[in-house]
CSV table of C-alpha atoms and ligand atoms in Angstrom, one decimal:
chain,number,residue,atom,x,y,z
A,87,MET,CA,175.6,15.9,179.1
A,88,LYS,CA,174.3,17.0,175.7
A,89,LYS,CA,173.5,20.8,175.4
A,90,TYR,CA,171.0,22.5,173.0
A,91,ASP,CA,170.4,26.1,172.3
A,92,VAL,CA,166.7,25.5,172.5
A,93,VAL,CA,164.8,22.8,174.2
A,94,ILE,CA,160.9,22.5,173.7
A,95,ILE,CA,158.8,20.4,175.9
A,96,GLY,CA,155.7,19.1,173.9
A,97,ALA,CA,154.9,18.3,170.4
A,98,GLY,CA,151.4,19.8,170.1
A,99,PRO,CA,150.5,22.5,167.6
A,100,SER,CA,152.3,25.1,169.6
A,101,GLY,CA,155.5,23.1,170.2
A,102,ILE,CA,155.8,22.1,166.6
A,103,ILE,CA,155.3,25.6,165.2
A,104,VAL,CA,157.8,27.1,167.7
A,105,GLY,CA,160.3,24.5,166.7
A,106,ILE,CA,159.7,24.8,162.9
A,107,THR,CA,159.7,28.7,162.9
A,108,GLY,CA,162.6,29.0,165.5
A,109,LYS,CA,164.7,26.5,163.6
A,110,LYS,CA,164.1,28.2,160.2
A,111,GLN,CA,165.0,31.6,161.7
A,112,ASN,CA,168.2,30.2,163.4
A,113,PRO,CA,169.4,27.3,161.3
A,114,GLN,CA,172.8,27.4,163.1
A,115,LYS,CA,171.3,26.8,166.5
A,116,SER,CA,170.6,23.3,167.9
A,117,PHE,CA,167.0,22.5,168.7
A,118,LEU,CA,165.6,19.5,170.9
A,119,MET,CA,161.8,18.7,171.2
A,120,ILE,CA,161.0,16.4,174.2
A,121,THR,CA,157.7,14.7,173.7
A,122,GLU,CA,156.0,11.9,175.7
A,123,LYS,CA,154.6,10.3,172.6
A,124,GLU,CA,155.9,10.4,169.0
A,125,LYS,CA,152.4,9.7,167.6
A,126,GLY,CA,149.9,12.7,168.1
A,127,LEU,CA,146.6,13.7,166.8
A,128,VAL,CA,145.3,16.7,165.1
A,129,PRO,CA,143.3,17.8,168.2
A,130,CYS,CA,140.6,19.7,166.3
A,131,GLY,CA,140.0,16.5,164.2
A,132,ILE,CA,139.5,14.3,167.2
A,133,PRO,CA,135.5,14.5,167.2
A,134,TYR,CA,135.4,13.5,163.5
A,135,LEU,CA,137.2,10.2,164.3
A,136,PHE,CA,134.0,8.9,166.0
A,137,HIS,CA,132.2,8.7,162.7
A,138,ASP,CA,133.3,10.5,159.6
A,139,LEU,CA,137.1,9.7,159.8
A,140,ASP,CA,136.6,6.4,161.6
A,141,ASP,CA,140.3,5.5,161.7
A,142,VAL,CA,142.6,7.1,164.3
A,143,LYS,CA,145.5,7.0,161.7
A,144,LYS,CA,143.6,9.4,159.4
A,145,ASN,CA,143.9,12.1,162.1
A,146,GLN,CA,147.6,11.6,162.9
A,147,MET,CA,149.9,14.5,163.5
A,148,GLY,CA,153.5,14.5,164.6
A,149,PRO,CA,156.7,16.6,164.7
A,150,LYS,CA,158.0,15.5,161.2
A,151,GLY,CA,158.1,19.1,160.0
A,152,PHE,CA,160.3,20.0,162.9
A,153,VAL,CA,162.7,17.0,162.2
A,154,ASP,CA,162.7,17.9,158.6
A,155,ALA,CA,163.8,21.4,159.4
A,156,GLY,CA,166.8,20.0,161.3
A,157,GLY,CA,165.4,19.6,164.9
A,158,GLU,CA,166.1,16.6,167.1
A,159,LEU,CA,163.5,14.5,169.0
A,160,LEU,CA,163.6,12.9,172.4
A,161,ILE,CA,160.7,10.6,173.1
A,162,ASP,CA,160.4,10.9,176.9
A,163,ARG,CA,158.6,12.7,179.6
A,164,ALA,CA,160.3,15.9,180.9
A,165,GLU,CA,160.0,15.5,184.7
A,166,LYS,CA,162.3,17.8,186.6
A,167,LEU,CA,163.8,21.4,185.8
A,168,ASP,CA,166.8,22.8,187.4
A,169,ALA,CA,166.3,26.4,186.3
A,170,ALA,CA,169.5,27.7,188.0
A,171,GLU,CA,171.7,25.1,186.1
A,172,LYS,CA,169.4,25.1,183.0
A,173,ILE,CA,169.1,21.4,183.1
A,174,ILE,CA,166.0,19.3,182.3
A,175,GLN,CA,165.7,15.6,183.4
A,176,THR,CA,163.4,13.2,181.9
A,177,ALA,CA,161.4,10.2,183.3
A,178,GLY,CA,163.7,8.0,181.1
A,179,GLY,CA,166.8,9.2,183.1
A,180,GLU,CA,168.2,11.6,180.4
A,181,SER,CA,169.6,15.1,181.4
A,182,VAL,CA,169.9,17.8,178.8
A,183,GLN,CA,171.1,21.4,179.1
A,184,TYR,CA,169.5,24.3,177.3
A,185,ASP,CA,170.1,27.9,176.7
A,186,LYS,CA,166.4,28.7,176.0
A,187,LEU,CA,163.6,26.5,177.4
A,188,VAL,CA,160.0,26.4,175.9
A,189,PHE,CA,157.1,25.1,177.9
A,190,ALA,CA,154.5,23.8,175.3
A,191,THR,CA,152.9,21.3,177.6
A,192,GLY,CA,149.4,22.1,176.5
A,193,SER,CA,146.2,21.1,178.4
A,194,VAL,CA,144.5,18.1,179.8
A,195,PRO,CA,140.7,17.3,180.3
A,196,THR,CA,139.0,18.3,183.4
A,197,VAL,CA,138.1,15.2,185.4
A,198,PRO,CA,134.8,15.7,187.3
A,199,THR,CA,136.0,14.4,190.6
A,200,PHE,CA,133.1,16.3,192.1
A,201,ILE,CA,130.6,13.8,190.5
A,202,GLU,CA,130.3,10.6,192.3
A,203,GLY,CA,131.1,7.7,189.9
A,204,TYR,CA,133.5,9.8,187.8
A,205,ASP,CA,136.1,6.8,188.3
A,206,LEU,CA,133.9,4.0,187.0
A,207,ASP,CA,135.0,2.0,183.9
A,208,ASN,CA,133.8,3.4,180.7
A,209,VAL,CA,133.7,7.1,181.9
A,210,VAL,CA,136.1,8.5,179.2
A,211,TYR,CA,137.6,11.9,178.2
A,212,ILE,CA,138.5,13.4,174.9
A,213,LYS,CA,142.4,13.3,175.6
A,214,LYS,CA,144.7,14.6,172.9
A,215,ASP,CA,146.3,11.1,172.9
A,216,PHE,CA,146.5,8.6,170.0
A,217,ASP,CA,146.4,5.5,171.9
A,218,TYR,CA,143.8,6.6,174.4
A,219,ILE,CA,141.4,7.9,171.7
A,220,ALA,CA,141.8,4.6,169.8
A,221,GLU,CA,140.6,2.8,172.8
A,222,VAL,CA,137.7,5.2,173.3
A,223,MET,CA,136.7,4.5,169.8
A,224,GLN,CA,136.5,1.0,170.5
A,225,LYS,CA,134.4,1.5,173.5
A,226,THR,CA,131.9,3.8,171.6
A,227,LYS,CA,131.8,1.4,168.7
A,228,SER,CA,130.4,-1.5,170.8
A,229,ALA,CA,128.2,0.9,173.0
A,230,GLN,CA,124.6,1.5,172.3
A,231,ASP,CA,123.7,4.1,175.0
A,232,ILE,CA,126.1,7.0,175.2
A,233,VAL,CA,125.9,10.0,177.5
A,234,VAL,CA,128.0,13.1,176.8
A,235,ILE,CA,128.5,15.6,179.6
A,236,GLY,CA,129.2,19.1,178.5
A,237,GLY,CA,127.7,21.1,175.6
A,238,GLY,CA,130.7,23.1,174.5
A,239,PHE,CA,132.2,22.7,171.1
A,240,ILE,CA,133.9,19.4,171.9
A,241,GLY,CA,130.8,17.7,173.5
A,242,VAL,CA,128.5,18.8,170.8
A,243,GLU,CA,130.9,17.8,168.0
A,244,VAL,CA,131.5,14.4,169.6
A,245,ALA,CA,127.7,13.8,170.2
A,246,GLU,CA,126.7,14.8,166.8
A,247,GLN,CA,129.2,12.4,165.2
A,248,LEU,CA,128.1,9.6,167.5
A,249,ALA,CA,124.4,10.2,166.6
A,250,LYS,CA,125.2,9.6,162.9
A,251,PHE,CA,125.0,5.8,163.9
A,252,SER,CA,121.3,5.3,163.8
A,253,THR,CA,121.7,2.3,166.1
A,254,LYS,CA,123.1,4.5,169.0
A,255,ASN,CA,121.2,6.5,171.6
A,256,VAL,CA,123.1,9.6,172.3
A,257,ASN,CA,122.2,11.9,175.1
A,258,LEU,CA,124.0,15.3,175.7
A,259,VAL,CA,123.6,16.9,179.1
A,260,GLU,CA,124.4,20.7,179.5
A,261,MET,CA,123.8,22.7,182.6
A,262,GLU,CA,123.2,26.1,180.8
A,263,GLN,CA,120.0,26.9,179.0
A,264,HIS,CA,121.8,26.3,175.7
A,265,CYS,CA,124.8,24.5,174.4
A,266,LEU,CA,127.7,26.7,173.1
A,267,SER,CA,126.6,29.5,175.2
A,268,ARG,CA,130.0,30.8,175.9
A,269,ALA,CA,130.6,31.5,172.2
A,270,PHE,CA,127.3,32.6,170.9
A,271,SER,CA,124.4,34.9,171.8
A,272,PRO,CA,121.1,33.2,172.5
A,273,SER,CA,119.9,34.1,169.0
A,274,ALA,CA,122.5,31.7,167.6
A,275,THR,CA,122.4,29.1,170.3
A,276,ILE,CA,118.6,28.6,170.0
A,277,LYS,CA,119.2,27.7,166.3
A,278,SER,CA,122.2,25.6,167.1
A,279,ASP,CA,120.3,23.6,169.8
A,280,GLU,CA,117.6,22.9,167.3
A,281,LEU,CA,120.2,21.5,164.8
A,282,ILE,CA,121.8,19.4,167.5
A,283,ARG,CA,118.4,17.9,168.1
A,284,GLN,CA,117.6,17.3,164.5
A,285,SER,CA,121.0,15.6,164.1
A,286,GLY,CA,119.6,12.9,166.4
A,287,VAL,CA,121.2,13.9,169.7
A,288,LYS,CA,118.8,13.9,172.7
A,289,LEU,CA,119.6,17.2,174.4
A,290,HIS,CA,119.1,17.8,178.1
A,291,CYS,CA,119.7,21.6,178.8
A,292,ASN,CA,119.4,23.2,182.3
A,293,GLN,CA,120.5,19.8,183.7
A,294,LYS,CA,123.5,18.7,185.6
A,295,VAL,CA,124.8,15.3,186.1
A,296,ASN,CA,124.5,14.6,189.8
A,297,GLN,CA,125.8,11.1,189.9
A,298,ILE,CA,127.2,8.5,187.5
A,299,LEU,CA,125.9,5.1,188.4
A,300,GLY,CA,127.6,1.8,188.0
A,301,GLU,CA,127.4,-2.0,188.4
A,302,LYS,CA,130.4,-4.1,189.1
A,303,GLY,CA,132.7,-1.2,188.7
A,304,LYS,CA,131.3,-0.3,185.2
A,305,VAL,CA,129.1,2.6,184.3
A,306,LYS,CA,125.4,1.8,183.6
A,307,ALA,CA,123.5,5.1,183.8
A,308,VAL,CA,123.8,8.8,184.8
A,309,GLN,CA,121.4,10.5,187.2
A,310,LEU,CA,120.4,14.1,186.3
A,311,SER,CA,119.5,17.0,188.6
A,312,ASP,CA,115.8,16.5,187.9
A,313,GLY,CA,116.1,13.0,189.2
A,314,SER,CA,115.8,11.2,185.9
A,315,GLN,CA,118.2,8.6,184.7
A,316,LEU,CA,119.8,8.0,181.4
A,317,LYS,CA,121.1,4.6,180.4
A,318,ALA,CA,124.8,4.7,179.6
A,319,ASP,CA,127.3,2.0,178.4
A,320,VAL,CA,129.9,4.9,177.9
A,321,VAL,CA,129.9,8.3,179.5
A,322,ILE,CA,132.1,11.0,177.7
A,323,ALA,CA,133.0,13.8,180.1
A,324,ALA,CA,133.7,17.0,177.9
A,325,ILE,CA,133.5,19.6,180.6
A,326,GLY,CA,136.6,21.6,179.8
A,327,TYR,CA,140.4,21.5,179.8
A,328,ARG,CA,143.0,22.9,182.3
A,329,PRO,CA,146.5,24.1,181.5
A,330,ASN,CA,149.2,21.2,182.0
A,331,THR,CA,151.5,23.1,184.3
A,332,LYS,CA,152.5,20.8,187.1
A,333,LEU,CA,156.2,20.8,186.0
A,334,ALA,CA,156.3,24.6,185.6
A,335,GLN,CA,154.6,24.9,189.0
A,336,ASN,CA,157.1,22.6,190.6
A,337,SER,CA,160.0,24.5,189.0
A,338,GLY,CA,158.8,27.8,190.5
A,339,LEU,CA,157.4,29.4,187.4
A,340,GLU,CA,154.6,32.0,188.1
A,341,ILE,CA,151.2,30.5,187.6
A,342,ASN,CA,148.1,32.7,187.2
A,343,SER,CA,144.5,32.3,188.6
A,344,ASN,CA,143.5,29.9,185.8
A,345,GLY,CA,146.6,27.6,186.4
A,346,ALA,CA,148.4,28.9,183.3
A,347,ILE,CA,152.0,30.0,183.1
A,348,GLN,CA,152.0,33.7,183.5
A,349,CYS,CA,153.9,35.3,180.4
A,350,ASP,CA,154.6,38.8,179.2
A,351,ASN,CA,153.8,39.9,175.7
A,352,TYR,CA,156.7,37.9,174.3
A,353,LEU,CA,155.7,34.7,176.0
A,354,ARG,CA,158.5,35.1,178.6
A,355,THR,CA,157.9,33.6,182.0
A,356,ASN,CA,159.1,35.2,185.2
A,357,GLN,CA,162.3,33.1,184.9
A,358,LYS,CA,165.1,34.2,182.5
A,359,ASP,CA,165.2,32.1,179.1
A,360,ILE,CA,162.1,30.2,179.9
A,361,PHE,CA,159.1,30.7,177.7
A,362,ALA,CA,155.6,29.3,177.7
A,363,VAL,CA,153.3,28.9,174.7
A,364,GLY,CA,149.9,27.6,173.6
A,365,ASP,CA,147.3,26.1,176.1
A,366,CYS,CA,149.7,26.1,179.0
A,367,SER,CA,150.4,29.8,178.9
A,368,SER,CA,148.4,32.8,180.0
A,369,THR,CA,146.0,34.8,177.9
A,370,SER,CA,144.3,38.0,178.4
A,371,GLY,CA,141.0,39.4,177.1
A,372,PHE,CA,141.6,41.8,174.2
A,373,ILE,CA,139.6,44.8,175.4
A,374,THR,CA,139.9,44.5,179.2
A,375,GLY,CA,143.4,43.0,179.3
A,376,ARG,CA,142.2,40.9,182.2
A,377,THR,CA,143.2,37.2,182.7
A,378,ASP,CA,141.3,35.0,180.3
A,379,ASN,CA,141.6,31.2,179.6
A,380,ILE,CA,141.3,30.8,175.8
A,381,MET,CA,142.6,27.5,174.6
A,382,LEU,CA,142.6,27.2,170.9
A,383,ALA,CA,145.0,25.8,168.4
A,384,SER,CA,144.6,29.0,166.2
A,385,THR,CA,145.7,31.1,169.3
A,386,ALA,CA,148.3,28.6,170.3
A,387,THR,CA,150.0,28.6,166.8
A,388,ALA,CA,149.8,32.4,166.6
A,389,GLU,CA,151.7,32.7,169.8
A,390,ALA,CA,154.1,30.1,168.6
A,391,ARG,CA,155.0,31.9,165.4
A,392,ILE,CA,155.7,35.1,167.4
A,393,LEU,CA,157.9,33.2,169.8
A,394,GLY,CA,159.7,31.3,166.9
A,395,TYR,CA,160.9,34.7,165.6
A,396,ASN,CA,161.8,36.2,169.0
A,397,LEU,CA,163.6,33.3,170.8
A,398,PHE,CA,166.9,34.9,171.0
A,399,ASN,CA,166.0,38.7,170.6
A,400,ILE,CA,162.7,40.4,170.0
A,401,LYS,CA,162.7,40.8,166.2
A,402,LEU,CA,159.0,40.8,165.7
A,403,ILE,CA,157.2,43.5,167.8
A,404,ARG,CA,153.9,42.4,168.9
A,405,ASN,CA,151.3,45.1,168.4
A,406,PHE,CA,148.4,43.1,169.6
A,407,PRO,CA,149.3,40.9,172.5
A,408,ASN,CA,145.9,40.3,173.9
A,409,THR,CA,143.8,37.3,172.5
A,410,ILE,CA,140.8,37.6,170.3
A,411,SER,CA,139.0,34.2,170.6
A,412,VAL,CA,137.9,33.1,167.2
A,413,PHE,CA,135.5,30.1,167.5
A,414,SER,CA,134.1,28.0,164.5
A,415,THR,CA,132.2,24.7,164.3
A,416,GLU,CA,129.7,23.1,162.0
A,417,ILE,CA,126.4,21.6,163.4
A,418,ASN,CA,124.4,19.4,161.1
A,419,GLN,CA,125.8,21.1,158.1
A,420,VAL,CA,125.5,24.6,159.4
A,421,ALA,CA,128.5,26.6,160.2
A,422,PHE,CA,128.6,28.7,163.3
A,423,ALA,CA,131.4,31.2,164.2
A,424,SER,CA,132.2,34.1,166.6
A,425,ALA,CA,135.1,36.4,167.1
A,426,GLY,CA,136.0,38.7,169.9
A,427,ALA,CA,133.4,40.2,172.4
A,428,ILE,CA,130.1,38.8,171.7
A,429,GLU,CA,127.1,40.6,173.3
A,430,GLN,CA,127.1,38.7,176.7
A,431,VAL,CA,131.0,39.3,176.9
A,432,ALA,CA,130.6,43.0,176.4
A,433,ALA,CA,127.8,43.2,178.7
A,434,ASP,CA,129.6,41.3,181.6
A,435,ALA,CA,132.6,43.5,181.1
A,436,GLN,CA,130.3,46.7,181.2
A,437,ILE,CA,131.3,47.8,177.7
A,438,ASP,CA,128.7,49.8,175.8
A,439,TYR,CA,127.7,48.3,172.6
A,440,VAL,CA,125.3,48.3,169.7
A,441,VAL,CA,124.7,45.5,167.2
A,442,GLY,CA,124.3,45.6,163.5
A,443,LYS,CA,122.7,42.5,161.9
A,444,PHE,CA,122.2,41.4,158.3
A,445,SER,CA,121.1,38.2,156.6
A,446,ASP,CA,121.3,37.1,152.9
A,447,LYS,CA,122.3,34.2,150.8
A,448,ASP,CA,126.0,33.5,150.5
A,449,ARG,CA,125.7,33.3,146.5
A,450,HIS,CA,124.0,35.5,144.1
A,451,PRO,CA,121.4,35.3,142.7
A,452,ALA,CA,119.9,33.3,145.6
A,453,THR,CA,118.7,30.7,143.0
A,454,ILE,CA,122.3,29.3,142.6
A,455,ALA,CA,122.3,25.7,143.5
A,456,ASP,CA,124.5,25.5,146.6
A,457,SER,CA,123.5,28.9,148.2
A,458,SER,CA,122.9,28.9,151.9
A,459,ASP,CA,121.6,31.5,154.3
A,460,LEU,CA,124.3,33.6,155.9
A,461,CYS,CA,123.4,35.6,159.1
A,462,VAL,CA,125.9,38.1,160.5
A,463,LYS,CA,125.7,40.1,163.6
A,464,LEU,CA,128.4,42.7,164.6
A,465,VAL,CA,129.0,44.0,168.0
A,466,VAL,CA,130.3,47.7,167.8
A,467,SER,CA,131.4,50.3,170.3
A,468,PRO,CA,129.2,53.2,169.8
A,469,GLY,CA,131.7,55.8,171.1
A,470,ASP,CA,134.1,55.4,168.2
A,471,GLY,CA,132.4,52.8,165.9
A,472,LYS,CA,135.0,50.2,166.4
A,473,ILE,CA,134.0,46.6,165.7
A,474,ILE,CA,134.8,44.6,168.9
A,475,GLY,CA,133.1,41.2,168.1
A,476,GLY,CA,130.7,39.4,166.0
A,477,GLU,CA,129.1,36.1,165.2
A,478,MET,CA,127.7,34.4,162.1
A,479,TYR,CA,126.1,31.3,160.9
A,480,GLY,CA,125.3,29.7,157.5
A,481,GLY,CA,127.3,27.7,154.8
A,482,LYS,CA,131.0,26.9,154.7
A,483,SER,CA,131.9,30.5,153.7
A,484,VAL,CA,131.4,31.3,157.5
A,485,GLY,CA,134.6,29.5,158.2
A,486,GLU,CA,136.8,32.2,156.4
A,487,LEU,CA,134.4,35.1,156.7
A,488,ILE,CA,134.9,35.0,160.5
A,489,ASN,CA,138.6,35.4,160.0
A,490,VAL,CA,138.0,38.5,157.9
A,491,LEU,CA,136.1,39.8,160.8
A,492,ALA,CA,138.8,38.7,163.3
A,493,LEU,CA,141.4,40.8,161.3
A,494,ALA,CA,139.0,43.7,161.3
A,495,ILE,CA,138.6,43.5,165.1
A,496,GLN,CA,142.5,43.2,165.4
A,497,LYS,CA,143.1,46.2,163.2
A,498,GLN,CA,140.4,48.1,165.2
A,499,VAL,CA,138.3,48.7,162.0
A,500,THR,CA,135.4,50.9,162.7
A,501,VAL,CA,132.0,50.4,161.0
A,502,TYR,CA,132.5,53.7,159.1
A,503,GLU,CA,135.7,52.2,157.5
A,504,MET,CA,133.9,48.8,156.9
A,505,VAL,CA,131.3,50.6,154.7
A,506,GLY,CA,134.2,51.5,152.4
A,507,PHE,CA,135.7,47.9,152.4
A,508,GLN,CA,136.7,47.0,148.9
A,509,ILE,CA,135.6,43.5,148.1
A,510,GLY,CA,135.7,40.9,145.5
A,511,THR,CA,132.4,39.0,144.8
A,512,HIS,CA,131.3,36.2,142.4
A,513,PRO,CA,127.9,34.5,142.0
A,514,LEU,CA,129.2,31.0,142.6
A,515,LEU,CA,131.4,32.2,145.7
A,516,THR,CA,130.0,35.0,147.6
A,517,THR,CA,127.2,37.3,148.6
A,518,ALA,CA,126.1,39.9,146.2
A,519,PRO,CA,128.3,43.1,145.8
A,520,THR,CA,125.1,45.2,146.3
A,521,LYS,CA,124.5,43.7,149.8
A,522,TYR,CA,127.6,42.2,151.0
A,523,VAL,CA,126.7,41.0,154.6
A,524,LEU,CA,129.7,42.5,156.5
A,525,ILE,CA,129.0,45.9,155.0
A,526,LYS,CA,125.3,45.8,155.4
A,527,ALA,CA,125.7,44.7,159.0
A,528,ALA,CA,128.1,47.7,159.6
A,529,GLU,CA,125.4,50.1,158.1
A,530,GLN,CA,122.9,48.7,160.5
A,531,ALA,CA,125.3,49.3,163.4
A,532,MET,CA,125.9,52.9,162.1
A,533,ALA,CA,122.1,53.4,162.1
A,534,ALA,CA,121.9,52.0,165.7
A,535,ILE,CA,124.6,54.4,166.8
A,536,ALA,CA,122.8,57.4,165.1
A,537,ARG,CA,119.7,56.5,167.0
A,538,GLN,CA,121.4,56.7,170.3
B,853,FAD,C1,138.5,17.6,170.7
B,853,FAD,C2,139.2,18.9,170.5
B,853,FAD,C3,138.8,19.7,169.4
B,853,FAD,C4,139.4,20.9,169.3
B,853,FAD,N1,139.0,21.7,168.2
B,853,FAD,C5,139.6,22.9,168.0
B,853,FAD,C6,139.3,23.7,166.9
B,853,FAD,O1,138.4,23.3,166.0
B,853,FAD,N2,139.9,24.8,166.6
B,853,FAD,C7,140.8,25.3,167.5
B,853,FAD,O2,141.4,26.4,167.3
B,853,FAD,N3,141.2,24.6,168.6
B,853,FAD,C8,140.6,23.4,169.0
B,853,FAD,N4,141.0,22.7,170.1
B,853,FAD,C9,141.9,23.2,171.0
B,853,FAD,C10,143.3,22.9,170.6
B,853,FAD,O3,143.4,21.4,170.3
B,853,FAD,C11,144.4,23.3,171.5
B,853,FAD,O4,144.3,24.6,171.8
B,853,FAD,C12,145.8,22.9,171.1
B,853,FAD,O5,145.9,21.5,171.0
B,853,FAD,C13,146.8,23.5,171.9
B,853,FAD,O6,148.0,23.2,171.5
B,853,FAD,P1,149.3,23.1,172.4
B,853,FAD,O7,150.5,22.6,171.6
B,853,FAD,O8,149.4,24.3,173.2
B,853,FAD,O9,149.0,21.8,173.4
B,853,FAD,P2,148.6,20.3,173.3
B,853,FAD,O10,148.0,20.0,171.9
B,853,FAD,O11,147.9,19.9,174.5
B,853,FAD,O12,150.1,19.7,173.3
B,853,FAD,C14,150.8,19.5,174.4
B,853,FAD,C15,151.8,18.3,174.2
B,853,FAD,O13,152.8,18.4,175.2
B,853,FAD,C16,153.1,17.0,175.6
B,853,FAD,N5,153.6,17.1,177.0
B,853,FAD,C17,153.1,17.6,178.0
B,853,FAD,N6,153.8,17.5,179.1
B,853,FAD,C18,155.0,16.9,178.8
B,853,FAD,C19,156.0,16.5,179.5
B,853,FAD,N7,156.3,16.9,180.7
B,853,FAD,N8,157.1,16.0,178.7
B,853,FAD,C20,156.9,15.8,177.3
B,853,FAD,N9,155.9,16.2,176.7
B,853,FAD,C21,154.8,16.7,177.5
B,853,FAD,C22,151.8,16.4,175.5
B,853,FAD,O14,151.8,15.0,175.5
B,853,FAD,C23,151.2,17.0,174.3
B,853,FAD,O15,151.5,16.2,173.1
B,853,FAD,C24,140.4,21.4,170.2
B,853,FAD,C25,140.7,20.7,171.3
B,853,FAD,C26,140.2,19.4,171.4
B,853,FAD,C27,140.6,18.5,172.5
């Protein structure tokens, strides 16, 4: 039986980054990655396959970087773990021994078994699977009436892409009052809903899909909670993801209330020499430390880098083990992003907060040709002035400005420090130095604290 120093199960973003980082740090150690399929997809690019990219090969991703770094691949499914003997068995009949084992088995879409008709033909999911998505693309190409269930990021992004085909009738059903309501406050979601509608998607908020109706085994409509029906050649269920942890569970690893593998600050499970990283591993809220279920590629790869350094011994102390969720998306050419505790998250956790808001153009003067509105809101703890969250929308600059804010949250920057933030500005690239949006919003929050 072949033995490896490190065996990684899964070749998604977290498996690949653990593999590359770990192998570069430990070139003398042997690494094996077991992956069900060699061809993968950039998960975050999947929605854009439905129109803009239009060819599944344009969104391909795989473990080449890991192999280039000296790792070995086994295309197979890891099926059984003997933790006492440190042996992994695969569906193809291989057995390999490990010194360290990494679960990077990711997440799978939630199947709405509670909705009658979920198993009809042409009810599909946004799986992170090359061949499956290629098939879904074929189905959506020939479909005229499409219903997307779920107005989270993935549902919204997919619906917006499909609505770019003027011949298609795209309906999006969301049970909350607004789409994207887990990531943004109502002031942003009212705007994003309007943009979703303007993109051609017919939006049905405050509505549940009660039943999926079919004819000869194939979907033909969905029935909503208000009794109305929407015609459907294809139904795309985008109602969330759950950690893929069956193998871990069967192997006796501790699983938390969200179905994720429970880990400590260094991604170590309750079993010696077994780690878990990415969507399959536990996350905790950054203020409360309570169990959370954040599943993002950015978070997964951040964890994976830490684990890559610490596989054999803890070399990189993790000062900030909890998870700051940083979301971003673009709807009808307007970027939306949030980081950390937005207002409703703070309120739900009974955290005192004030907000500081500021809007301006993202270029200066505002007459510069490609300037866009830029609206920023900071969520701040009034007791000490620490920035605990924020959200923003506007032009493409939002995609990176939110990362500045995420670093400020992680470093526990206060609004008093933000006012002294030394910035670089340029007419063609940023807001004006006289009213840099993060600084102005911090001043507004300071004023709100002073008023208390
Ligand atoms: C449509 C979509 C859009 C997204 N957009 C964004 C975005 O814009 N920004 C962002 O930060 N995040 C985004 N995400 C989330 C992001 O994709 C996930 O957080 C990320 O994929 C997690 O990576 P992972 O490596 O932990 O898991 P996964 O990507 O799920 O990879 C797990 C891998 O393990 C393999 N595997 C599982 N079990 C076994 C087994 N027993 N044997 C062998 N192999 C196995 C699977 O086949 C899979 O390849 C998006 C997700 C989706 C679906």
